[in-house]
Amino acid sequence: MHKTLIALALAALTATAAHAQTVVKIGHAGPLTGPIAHIGKDGENGVRLALEDANAKGLTIGGKKVTFELVSEDDQADPRTATTVAQRLSDAGVKGVVGHVTSGASIPASRIYEQAGIPVITPSSTNPKLTQQGYKVTYRVIANDLQQGAAMAKYAVQNLKAKKIAIIDDRTAYGQGLADAFAESLKQQGVQVVGREFTTDKATDFTAILTKIKARQPDAVFFGGMDAQSAPMLRQMKQLGIGAKFLGGDGTCTGEMIKLAGDAMSGDTYCTQAGIPMEKMPGGAQFKTRFKEHFKADVQLYAPYSYDAAMSLIEAMKAADSVEPAKYLPALQKLSFSGVTGKISFDKNGDIRDGGITMYRFQNGKWDALN
């Protein structure tokens, strides 16, 4: 009888302990395979580090000790796959999502999250359309393409003195959106666009496009797309003897671009990046060191923003004292805290307030910030 009572008491204690703890699933969605898998993995690791930091604090939310668990999905940077992934994460019971990486994936997936009522914060999708849809659950912790395109156009005209500029994009929501913003800003400054060409985010041979552009003798060539296309495009420009400056957005502003392009990189290669250089981020230096130690890899691009996106979800949960999306969403809308990348707060559309833009030039074997 005595043993039975002890067993029952232990069982009750175990049940109480289990009841007092709750596992909160946080989703991540991005390309974990394919040509830009390095960028997707970079973001995934940023989220992983944030959740580990939160778990180390032993947070209690809604009267229960909370343990955060990462549920990561590969959207292959593909719009159709992204909607499948969004549905899968919704069905898995995630309480929030960091993703997607590309605008082409984020825009179609956002409808799924809106229907499910699950907050989603992108660390990197910069197409303005994403937050112009009127969805209540969609947020972004990085500046958008309108700001990037305007910054590059201004620099190309005022600093590089470019008078004739050719534009190429990869027809993705990100690449075309960025190219459109750049072209519109050039138009406002009265600069001539001598060619507007298109490719895909799978292409590697740009000889035909570049040969056509070469005949127009541009001072600069702007590409809206990712490093997997930027690098071979730059190499082929050099092979064809095109002396124009090469301009790109944040998809070009990576360490992988330097590796892939090799000796084709020169001081005539420029890019913009949403945000500020890591060394100028409030928590950038520490984050860079911790990331390297933890993952044995350098930050590629968006890991600090993925970290802040995950922390935004957690900070909102703490403020609302609830992990349930419907309850913490109002707190997310009013959020204001100091993140790794800077102050995190959102406007009425879900865009980051005061998102910075930085210009870079390739020199001394690396991307050097110009402002």
Coordinates of C-alpha atoms in Angstrom, one line a residue:
M1 CA 0.0 0.0 0.0
H2 CA 2.8 2.3 1.0
K3 CA 4.6 1.7 -2.4
T4 CA 1.4 2.3 -4.3
L5 CA 0.9 5.7 -2.6
I6 CA 4.5 6.7 -3.4
A7 CA 4.1 5.6 -7.0
L8 CA 0.8 7.6 -7.3
A9 CA 2.5 10.6 -5.7
L10 CA 5.4 10.4 -8.1
A11 CA 3.1 10.1 -11.1
A12 CA 1.1 13.1 -9.9
L13 CA 4.3 15.1 -9.5
T14 CA 5.5 14.1 -13.0
A15 CA 2.2 15.1 -14.5
T16 CA 2.3 18.4 -12.7
A17 CA 5.8 19.1 -14.0
A18 CA 4.9 18.2 -17.5
H19 CA 1.8 20.4 -17.3
A20 CA 4.0 23.3 -16.1
Q21 CA 6.3 23.2 -19.1
T22 CA 5.2 23.8 -22.6
V23 CA 7.1 23.4 -25.9
V24 CA 6.6 26.3 -28.3
K25 CA 7.4 25.6 -31.9
I26 CA 8.9 28.4 -34.0
G27 CA 9.0 27.8 -37.8
H28 CA 11.8 28.8 -40.2
A29 CA 11.3 28.7 -44.0
G30 CA 14.0 29.2 -46.6
P31 CA 16.1 27.5 -49.3
L32 CA 18.1 24.8 -47.6
T33 CA 18.9 23.1 -50.9
G34 CA 19.8 24.6 -54.3
P35 CA 22.1 27.4 -55.5
I36 CA 21.3 29.8 -52.6
A37 CA 21.1 27.2 -49.8
H38 CA 24.0 28.9 -48.1
I39 CA 21.8 32.0 -47.5
G40 CA 18.9 29.8 -46.3
K41 CA 21.1 27.9 -43.9
D42 CA 22.6 31.2 -42.6
G43 CA 19.2 32.4 -41.7
E44 CA 18.2 29.1 -40.1
N45 CA 21.2 29.3 -37.9
G46 CA 20.3 32.8 -36.9
V47 CA 17.0 31.6 -35.7
R48 CA 18.5 28.6 -34.0
L49 CA 20.9 30.8 -32.0
A50 CA 18.0 33.1 -30.9
L51 CA 16.0 30.1 -29.7
E52 CA 18.9 28.7 -27.8
D53 CA 19.5 32.1 -26.1
A54 CA 15.9 32.3 -25.1
N55 CA 15.9 28.7 -23.8
A56 CA 19.0 29.5 -21.7
K57 CA 17.0 32.2 -19.9
G58 CA 14.4 29.7 -18.7
L59 CA 11.5 31.9 -19.6
T60 CA 8.0 31.6 -18.0
I61 CA 5.1 32.7 -20.2
G62 CA 1.5 32.4 -19.1
G63 CA 2.5 30.7 -15.9
K64 CA 4.4 27.9 -17.7
K65 CA 8.1 27.4 -18.3
V66 CA 8.6 27.6 -22.0
T67 CA 11.0 25.7 -24.2
F68 CA 11.3 26.9 -27.8
E69 CA 11.8 24.3 -30.6
L70 CA 12.8 25.0 -34.1
V71 CA 10.8 23.5 -37.0
S72 CA 12.7 24.3 -40.2
E73 CA 11.4 23.7 -43.8
D74 CA 13.1 23.9 -47.2
D75 CA 11.1 26.1 -49.6
Q76 CA 13.8 25.8 -52.3
A77 CA 13.2 29.5 -53.0
D78 CA 10.3 28.3 -55.1
P79 CA 6.9 30.1 -54.9
R80 CA 4.8 26.9 -55.2
T81 CA 6.9 24.9 -52.7
A82 CA 6.7 27.9 -50.4
T83 CA 2.9 27.6 -50.1
T84 CA 3.2 23.9 -49.4
V85 CA 5.8 24.6 -46.7
A86 CA 3.7 27.4 -45.2
Q87 CA 0.7 24.9 -44.9
R88 CA 3.0 22.3 -43.4
L89 CA 4.3 24.7 -40.7
S90 CA 0.7 25.8 -40.0
D91 CA -0.4 22.2 -39.6
A92 CA 2.6 21.5 -37.4
G93 CA 1.2 24.0 -34.8
V94 CA 4.0 26.6 -35.0
K95 CA 3.3 29.7 -33.0
G96 CA 5.3 32.0 -35.3
V97 CA 7.5 31.8 -38.4
V98 CA 10.8 33.4 -39.4
G99 CA 10.8 33.5 -43.2
H100 CA 10.7 33.2 -46.1
V101 CA 14.1 34.3 -47.4
T102 CA 13.1 35.3 -51.0
S103 CA 10.3 37.7 -51.9
G104 CA 9.1 35.2 -54.5
A105 CA 8.5 32.7 -51.7
S106 CA 7.3 35.1 -49.1
I107 CA 4.5 36.7 -51.1
P108 CA 2.5 33.6 -52.0
A109 CA 3.2 32.0 -48.6
S110 CA 1.9 35.1 -46.7
R111 CA -1.6 34.3 -47.7
I112 CA -1.4 30.9 -46.0
Y113 CA -0.1 32.4 -42.7
E114 CA -2.8 35.1 -42.9
Q115 CA -5.5 32.5 -43.1
A116 CA -4.0 30.5 -40.3
G117 CA -3.5 33.7 -38.1
I118 CA 0.2 32.9 -37.6
P119 CA 2.7 35.8 -37.4
V120 CA 5.5 35.6 -40.0
I121 CA 8.6 37.9 -40.0
T122 CA 10.9 37.9 -43.0
P123 CA 14.6 38.7 -42.4
S124 CA 15.3 39.3 -46.0
S125 CA 12.3 39.5 -48.4
T126 CA 12.5 43.1 -49.7
N127 CA 9.8 43.4 -52.3
P128 CA 7.4 46.2 -51.2
K129 CA 4.4 44.2 -52.3
L130 CA 4.8 41.8 -49.4
T131 CA 3.6 44.3 -46.8
Q132 CA 1.2 46.2 -49.1
Q133 CA -1.3 43.3 -49.2
G134 CA -3.0 44.5 -46.0
Y135 CA -2.2 41.3 -44.1
K136 CA -2.2 41.6 -40.3
V137 CA 0.4 38.9 -39.6
T138 CA 3.2 39.8 -42.1
Y139 CA 6.3 41.7 -40.9
R140 CA 9.8 42.6 -42.1
V141 CA 12.9 43.4 -40.1
I142 CA 14.9 44.8 -43.1
A143 CA 14.5 47.8 -45.4
N144 CA 12.7 47.2 -48.7
D145 CA 13.6 47.5 -52.4
L146 CA 12.2 51.0 -52.9
Q147 CA 14.9 52.2 -50.5
Q148 CA 17.6 50.0 -52.0
G149 CA 16.8 50.9 -55.6
A150 CA 16.8 54.6 -54.8
A151 CA 20.1 54.4 -52.9
M152 CA 21.9 52.6 -55.7
A153 CA 20.5 54.9 -58.4
K154 CA 21.6 58.0 -56.5
Y155 CA 25.1 56.6 -56.0
A156 CA 25.4 55.5 -59.7
V157 CA 24.5 58.9 -61.0
Q158 CA 26.1 61.2 -58.4
N159 CA 29.2 59.3 -57.4
L160 CA 30.0 57.0 -60.4
K161 CA 28.8 59.7 -62.9
A162 CA 27.0 57.0 -65.0
K163 CA 25.0 58.4 -67.9
K164 CA 24.0 55.2 -69.7
I165 CA 22.9 52.2 -67.6
A166 CA 21.7 48.7 -68.6
I167 CA 19.5 46.7 -66.3
I168 CA 19.0 42.9 -66.1
D169 CA 16.8 41.0 -63.7
D170 CA 16.0 37.4 -63.0
R171 CA 12.2 37.7 -63.2
T172 CA 11.8 36.7 -59.5
A173 CA 9.7 38.9 -57.2
Y174 CA 12.9 40.0 -55.5
G175 CA 15.1 40.6 -58.6
Q176 CA 12.4 42.3 -60.8
G177 CA 11.1 44.3 -57.8
L178 CA 14.6 45.6 -57.1
A179 CA 15.3 46.3 -60.8
D180 CA 12.0 48.2 -61.2
A181 CA 12.7 50.3 -58.1
F182 CA 16.2 51.1 -59.5
A183 CA 14.8 51.9 -63.0
E184 CA 12.1 54.2 -61.6
S185 CA 14.6 56.1 -59.5
L186 CA 16.9 56.5 -62.6
K187 CA 13.9 57.8 -64.5
Q188 CA 13.3 60.5 -61.9
Q189 CA 16.9 61.6 -62.2
G190 CA 16.6 61.8 -66.0
V191 CA 19.2 59.0 -66.6
Q192 CA 19.0 56.9 -69.8
V193 CA 18.4 53.2 -69.4
V194 CA 20.0 51.8 -72.6
G195 CA 18.7 48.3 -72.2
R196 CA 16.3 46.3 -70.0
E197 CA 17.0 42.5 -70.2
F198 CA 15.6 39.5 -68.4
T199 CA 17.0 36.1 -67.4
T200 CA 16.0 33.4 -64.8
D201 CA 17.2 32.5 -61.3
K202 CA 18.4 29.2 -62.7
A203 CA 20.5 30.5 -65.7
T204 CA 24.3 30.5 -65.8
D205 CA 25.0 31.6 -69.4
F206 CA 24.3 35.3 -70.1
T207 CA 26.4 35.6 -73.2
A208 CA 23.5 36.5 -75.6
I209 CA 22.2 39.2 -73.2
L210 CA 25.6 40.7 -72.5
T211 CA 26.6 40.8 -76.2
K212 CA 23.4 42.8 -76.9
I213 CA 24.2 45.1 -74.0
K214 CA 27.8 45.5 -75.0
A215 CA 26.8 47.1 -78.3
R216 CA 25.0 49.9 -76.3
Q217 CA 28.2 50.8 -74.5
P218 CA 26.8 51.3 -71.0
D219 CA 28.7 53.0 -68.2
A220 CA 27.2 50.5 -65.7
V221 CA 25.2 47.3 -65.7
F222 CA 22.7 46.6 -62.8
F223 CA 21.6 43.1 -62.0
G224 CA 18.6 42.3 -59.9
G225 CA 19.1 38.8 -58.6
M226 CA 21.2 36.6 -56.4
D227 CA 24.9 35.8 -56.2
A228 CA 24.5 32.4 -58.0
Q229 CA 23.7 34.4 -61.2
S230 CA 25.7 37.6 -60.4
A231 CA 29.0 35.8 -60.3
P232 CA 28.9 34.1 -63.7
M233 CA 27.4 37.2 -65.2
L234 CA 30.3 39.3 -64.0
R235 CA 32.8 36.7 -65.2
Q236 CA 31.2 36.7 -68.7
M237 CA 31.2 40.5 -68.8
K238 CA 35.0 40.5 -68.3
Q239 CA 35.4 37.7 -70.9
L240 CA 33.4 39.8 -73.4
G241 CA 35.5 42.9 -72.7
I242 CA 32.6 44.9 -71.2
G243 CA 34.3 47.6 -69.1
A244 CA 31.1 48.8 -67.4
K245 CA 30.8 49.0 -63.7
F246 CA 28.7 46.1 -62.2
L247 CA 26.0 47.0 -59.7
G248 CA 23.7 44.7 -57.6
G249 CA 21.5 44.6 -54.6
D250 CA 21.9 42.6 -51.4
G251 CA 21.6 39.3 -53.3
T252 CA 25.0 40.2 -54.8
C253 CA 26.5 41.5 -51.5
T254 CA 27.7 38.2 -50.2
G255 CA 30.9 36.4 -49.4
E256 CA 29.8 33.6 -51.8
M257 CA 29.7 36.2 -54.6
I258 CA 33.4 36.8 -54.0
K259 CA 34.2 33.1 -54.0
L260 CA 32.2 32.3 -57.1
A261 CA 33.3 35.3 -59.2
G262 CA 37.0 34.9 -58.3
D263 CA 39.4 37.2 -60.2
A264 CA 36.5 38.8 -62.1
M265 CA 35.8 40.8 -59.0
S266 CA 37.3 44.3 -59.2
G267 CA 37.0 47.8 -57.8
D268 CA 34.2 48.3 -60.4
T269 CA 31.9 46.0 -58.5
Y270 CA 29.3 47.7 -56.2
C271 CA 26.2 46.5 -54.3
T272 CA 23.7 47.8 -51.8
Q273 CA 22.6 46.0 -48.7
A274 CA 19.5 46.6 -46.7
G275 CA 20.6 47.4 -43.1
I276 CA 24.0 48.5 -41.8
P277 CA 27.4 46.8 -41.8
M278 CA 27.7 44.2 -39.0
E279 CA 30.5 46.1 -37.4
K280 CA 28.1 49.1 -37.0
M281 CA 25.2 47.1 -35.7
P282 CA 24.7 47.6 -31.9
G283 CA 25.3 43.9 -31.3
G284 CA 27.1 43.1 -34.5
A285 CA 30.6 42.4 -33.3
Q286 CA 29.5 40.1 -30.5
F287 CA 27.0 38.3 -32.8
K288 CA 29.7 37.7 -35.5
T289 CA 32.0 36.1 -32.9
R290 CA 29.3 34.0 -31.3
F291 CA 28.0 32.8 -34.7
K292 CA 31.5 31.8 -35.8
E293 CA 32.2 29.9 -32.6
H294 CA 28.8 28.1 -32.6
F295 CA 28.4 27.1 -36.2
K296 CA 32.0 27.1 -37.4
A297 CA 31.0 29.4 -40.3
D298 CA 31.0 33.0 -41.1
V299 CA 27.8 35.0 -41.3
Q300 CA 26.7 35.0 -45.0
L301 CA 24.1 37.8 -45.0
Y302 CA 20.8 37.6 -43.1
A303 CA 21.7 35.7 -39.9
P304 CA 21.5 38.8 -37.6
Y305 CA 18.1 39.7 -39.1
S306 CA 16.8 36.2 -38.6
Y307 CA 18.0 36.4 -35.0
D308 CA 16.1 39.6 -34.5
A309 CA 13.0 38.3 -36.3
A310 CA 12.9 35.3 -33.9
M311 CA 13.5 37.5 -30.9
S312 CA 10.7 39.8 -32.1
L313 CA 8.3 36.9 -31.8
I314 CA 9.6 35.9 -28.4
E315 CA 9.5 39.5 -27.1
A316 CA 5.9 39.9 -28.2
M317 CA 5.0 36.6 -26.4
K318 CA 6.6 37.9 -23.2
A319 CA 4.8 41.3 -23.5
A320 CA 1.4 39.6 -24.0
D321 CA 2.2 36.8 -21.5
S322 CA 1.0 34.3 -24.1
V323 CA 2.4 32.2 -26.8
E324 CA -0.9 32.1 -28.7
P325 CA -0.7 34.1 -31.9
A326 CA -4.1 35.8 -31.5
K327 CA -3.1 37.1 -28.1
Y328 CA 0.5 38.2 -28.8
L329 CA -0.1 39.7 -32.3
P330 CA -1.3 43.0 -30.8
A331 CA 2.0 43.2 -28.8
L332 CA 4.0 42.5 -31.9
Q333 CA 2.4 45.4 -33.6
K334 CA 3.5 47.7 -30.8
L335 CA 6.9 46.1 -30.2
S336 CA 10.0 48.2 -29.5
F337 CA 13.2 46.7 -28.4
S338 CA 17.0 46.9 -29.1
G339 CA 18.1 44.0 -31.3
V340 CA 21.4 42.9 -32.8
T341 CA 20.7 44.9 -36.0
G342 CA 19.3 48.0 -34.2
K343 CA 16.0 49.2 -32.8
I344 CA 13.2 46.9 -33.8
S345 CA 9.7 48.4 -34.2
F346 CA 7.2 48.2 -37.0
D347 CA 5.0 50.6 -38.9
K348 CA 1.3 50.1 -39.6
N349 CA 2.1 47.9 -42.7
G350 CA 4.6 45.7 -40.8
D351 CA 7.7 47.3 -42.2
I352 CA 10.7 48.0 -40.0
R353 CA 10.9 51.6 -39.0
D354 CA 14.0 53.5 -40.1
G355 CA 15.6 50.6 -42.1
G356 CA 19.0 51.6 -43.2
I357 CA 20.8 51.0 -46.5
T358 CA 24.5 50.6 -47.0
M359 CA 26.6 50.9 -50.2
Y360 CA 29.5 48.6 -50.7
R361 CA 32.4 48.4 -53.1
F362 CA 34.7 45.4 -53.7
Q363 CA 38.2 46.3 -52.7
N364 CA 41.1 44.7 -50.8
G365 CA 39.5 41.3 -51.3
K366 CA 36.3 42.1 -49.5
W367 CA 33.2 44.2 -49.6
D368 CA 34.0 47.6 -48.1
A369 CA 31.2 49.8 -46.8
L370 CA 31.2 53.3 -48.4
N371 CA 28.8 55.1 -46.0

